[in-house]
XYZ file of C-alpha atoms in Angstrom:
250
model
C 4.932 -90.194 66.232
C 3.875 -88.331 63.094
C 6.287 -87.556 60.289
C 6.217 -83.862 61.272
C 6.583 -84.373 65.022
C 8.674 -81.666 66.642
C 8.076 -79.189 63.828
C 6.093 -75.960 63.846
C 3.962 -74.887 60.895
C 2.233 -71.630 60.046
C -0.697 -71.758 57.628
C -2.156 -68.417 56.583
C -5.856 -68.269 55.879
C -6.349 -71.486 57.832
C -9.753 -70.854 59.376
C -11.666 -72.387 56.469
C -11.462 -74.011 53.051
C -8.157 -75.210 51.657
C -6.210 -73.567 54.468
C -8.167 -75.405 57.127
C -7.694 -78.706 55.296
C -3.943 -78.109 55.179
C -3.737 -77.074 58.833
C -5.649 -80.142 59.980
C -3.510 -82.465 57.845
C -0.234 -81.010 59.122
C -1.593 -81.306 62.648
C -2.399 -84.981 62.114
C 1.138 -85.471 60.861
C 2.466 -84.178 64.168
C 3.264 -80.518 63.510
C 2.288 -77.817 65.938
C 0.166 -75.535 63.757
C -0.266 -71.773 63.881
C -3.741 -71.209 62.444
C -3.805 -67.736 60.923
C -7.063 -65.929 60.211
C -7.972 -62.495 58.965
C -11.343 -61.796 60.568
C -13.204 -65.018 61.395
C -11.908 -65.806 64.873
C -14.651 -68.317 65.572
C -13.780 -70.375 62.486
C -10.095 -70.282 63.414
C -10.860 -71.536 66.911
C -12.920 -74.332 65.358
C -9.895 -75.319 63.263
C -7.694 -75.303 66.380
C -10.268 -77.387 68.231
C -10.451 -79.897 65.370
C -6.665 -80.284 65.355
C -6.573 -80.761 69.113
C -9.484 -83.211 69.036
C -7.443 -85.340 66.638
C -4.544 -85.361 69.096
C -2.579 -82.466 67.640
C -1.435 -79.084 68.877
C -2.419 -75.685 67.461
C -2.925 -72.017 68.258
C -4.709 -69.186 66.449
C -3.228 -65.919 65.145
C -5.525 -63.108 64.043
C -4.016 -60.492 61.703
C -5.660 -58.929 58.655
C -3.281 -59.167 55.720
C -2.998 -56.489 53.047
C -2.631 -53.662 55.562
C 0.506 -51.666 56.427
C 2.517 -53.510 59.057
C 0.622 -56.766 58.601
C 3.663 -59.041 58.405
C 5.339 -57.507 61.447
C 2.105 -57.829 63.413
C 1.704 -61.476 62.410
C 5.244 -62.397 63.450
C 4.882 -60.493 66.725
C 1.818 -62.582 67.522
C 3.538 -65.778 66.365
C 6.506 -65.105 68.657
C 4.201 -65.153 71.661
C 3.513 -68.831 71.002
C 6.607 -70.292 69.341
C 10.361 -69.766 69.110
C 10.913 -70.862 65.523
C 9.274 -72.133 62.354
C 9.791 -75.151 60.117
C 6.928 -74.933 57.619
C 5.319 -71.828 56.127
C 2.234 -72.285 53.971
C 1.075 -69.059 52.321
C -2.537 -69.821 51.548
C -4.425 -66.646 52.517
C -5.733 -64.889 49.434
C -8.596 -62.991 47.919
C -9.985 -65.759 45.730
C -11.509 -63.884 42.800
C -11.640 -60.558 41.026
C -13.938 -58.579 38.789
C -13.339 -58.528 35.009
C -10.944 -55.961 33.563
C -13.785 -53.681 32.422
C -15.251 -53.616 35.948
C -12.366 -53.783 38.407
C -11.361 -50.554 40.157
C -7.847 -49.583 41.199
C -8.524 -50.042 44.906
C -9.739 -53.614 44.355
C -6.702 -54.343 42.171
C -4.324 -52.908 44.776
C -6.013 -54.840 47.597
C -5.761 -58.055 45.573
C -2.010 -57.700 45.087
C -1.482 -56.553 48.681
C -3.023 -59.728 50.080
C -2.065 -62.287 47.430
C 1.480 -61.151 46.571
C 2.882 -58.510 48.905
C 1.885 -60.290 52.116
C 3.566 -63.633 51.240
C 6.690 -61.762 50.100
C 7.112 -59.795 53.312
C 6.124 -62.709 55.520
C 9.200 -64.462 54.166
C 11.394 -61.367 54.254
C 10.559 -60.649 57.891
C 10.278 -64.279 58.946
C 13.395 -65.736 57.330
C 15.354 -65.572 60.575
C 12.634 -67.584 62.303
C 12.578 -70.277 59.601
C 14.956 -73.051 60.572
C 17.451 -74.548 58.136
C 15.921 -77.475 56.273
C 12.516 -75.860 56.440
C 9.711 -75.690 53.917
C 7.845 -72.868 52.197
C 4.747 -73.807 50.222
C 2.805 -71.156 48.329
C -0.753 -71.898 47.264
C -1.059 -70.839 43.640
C -3.813 -71.672 41.145
C -4.297 -73.508 37.888
C -5.467 -70.165 36.512
C -1.849 -68.991 36.556
C -1.263 -71.346 33.605
C -4.650 -71.404 31.875
C -7.058 -68.740 30.579
C -10.195 -70.801 31.112
C -11.607 -68.029 33.340
C -10.348 -64.773 31.744
C -12.847 -62.734 33.762
C -10.670 -63.626 36.782
C -7.610 -62.085 35.155
C -6.351 -59.921 38.016
C -6.573 -62.821 40.466
C -4.700 -65.070 38.036
C -2.023 -62.389 37.675
C -1.404 -62.448 41.426
C -0.843 -66.193 41.304
C 1.553 -65.821 38.386
C 3.548 -63.354 40.486
C 3.504 -65.780 43.415
C 4.933 -68.491 41.160
C 7.850 -66.260 40.146
C 8.430 -65.566 43.834
C 8.518 -69.321 44.479
C 10.974 -69.985 41.685
C 13.477 -67.287 42.624
C 13.143 -67.769 46.381
C 14.110 -71.425 45.989
C 17.529 -70.245 44.783
C 17.883 -67.703 47.575
C 17.055 -70.139 50.390
C 18.433 -73.310 48.823
C 21.846 -72.969 50.511
C 20.045 -73.307 53.850
C 18.357 -76.519 52.766
C 14.972 -74.794 52.630
C 12.687 -75.947 49.827
C 10.180 -73.591 48.196
C 7.327 -74.810 46.010
C 4.005 -73.688 44.573
C 0.947 -75.934 44.770
C -1.750 -75.071 42.234
C -5.301 -76.265 42.941
C -8.074 -76.388 40.399
C -11.735 -76.103 41.394
C -12.060 -77.196 45.025
C -15.314 -77.509 46.950
C -15.069 -74.620 49.431
C -17.177 -71.621 50.354
C -15.082 -69.598 47.895
C -16.401 -71.674 44.987
C -19.943 -72.063 46.310
C -21.464 -69.707 43.734
C -19.735 -71.520 40.886
C -20.707 -74.970 42.143
C -24.154 -74.333 43.554
C -25.257 -71.101 41.868
C -26.759 -72.934 38.881
C -28.414 -76.364 38.588
C -25.600 -77.647 36.361
C -22.789 -75.837 38.197
C -21.320 -78.935 39.835
C -21.354 -80.968 36.622
C -19.782 -78.155 34.615
C -17.026 -77.733 37.203
C -16.369 -81.478 37.332
C -16.022 -81.547 33.556
C -12.869 -79.402 33.744
C -11.031 -82.255 35.451
C -9.663 -85.224 33.539
C -10.796 -87.271 36.537
C -14.368 -86.043 36.166
C -14.945 -84.672 39.642
C -14.636 -81.555 41.756
C -11.616 -81.449 44.048
C -11.743 -81.698 47.831
C -9.570 -79.836 50.316
C -7.843 -83.123 51.188
C -6.656 -83.419 47.576
C -4.589 -80.273 48.089
C -3.653 -80.890 51.725
C -2.148 -84.286 50.928
C 0.204 -82.760 48.351
C 1.216 -79.998 50.757
C 1.869 -82.606 53.448
C 4.187 -84.485 51.087
C 6.182 -81.345 50.277
C 6.343 -80.446 53.971
C 7.719 -83.855 54.917
C 11.189 -85.294 54.495
C 9.843 -87.233 51.506
C 9.670 -83.924 49.603
C 13.244 -82.920 50.388
C 14.441 -83.054 46.748
C 11.598 -80.994 45.284
C 12.164 -77.245 45.167
C 11.375 -74.363 42.848
C 8.513 -76.457 41.532
C 4.955 -75.809 40.414
C 2.811 -78.777 41.375
C -0.380 -79.194 39.368
C -3.188 -80.182 41.733
C -6.028 -79.415 39.330
C -7.099 -83.012 38.774
C -5.957 -82.813 35.189
C -7.830 -79.608 34.368
C -4.846 -78.326 32.416
C -4.408 -81.434 30.250
């Protein structure tokens, strides 16, 4: 029996990248995983299939976040498959933004709608479904604490807002034994960072140089930390900001 056996997890943006790594890890640990996706149904079904092939249980939920009524639609779909939730991982996000002299208002608004508003209202509308003793884990970014990529300012701002949400929500839900934490990755090898890593001959080496450990992160590096916080071993950690940048902020 896995350490999360009998628990149900929802991971937003779980069809690929960091979200998929987290969903697969929680599935291996025994949780039944709701694999949320915005538009790539095929990728989400591949994530579900991978979890099931490893002996786990999962189902897909397709709702585009950042639209009016998105949270209500997601929970309506979730309720068709499960009767309660133990672990909520808010991972879905728009992963970059144009510089301040290029970004338009509609892009800015869309960024905040997906990265900040959606996680907020998922909790607001899903709190009754989240069982006492549950876990909320918000995927932040090292850029919320470091200006190494100032061109990505608006994106970094959304993650700073998410961190404030984490901090204050931990006080609101603490009386129910629910922990709330932010996990902040650095540069991780996903399709979202493909241009950075592979767009120039020295891209990989330059990215690896940010880390004190001298390498680019893998999705498992983030998923393992999330799995710890989701487990009983993480019961005394709440309101925290966990640096998973490989020492990029040292």
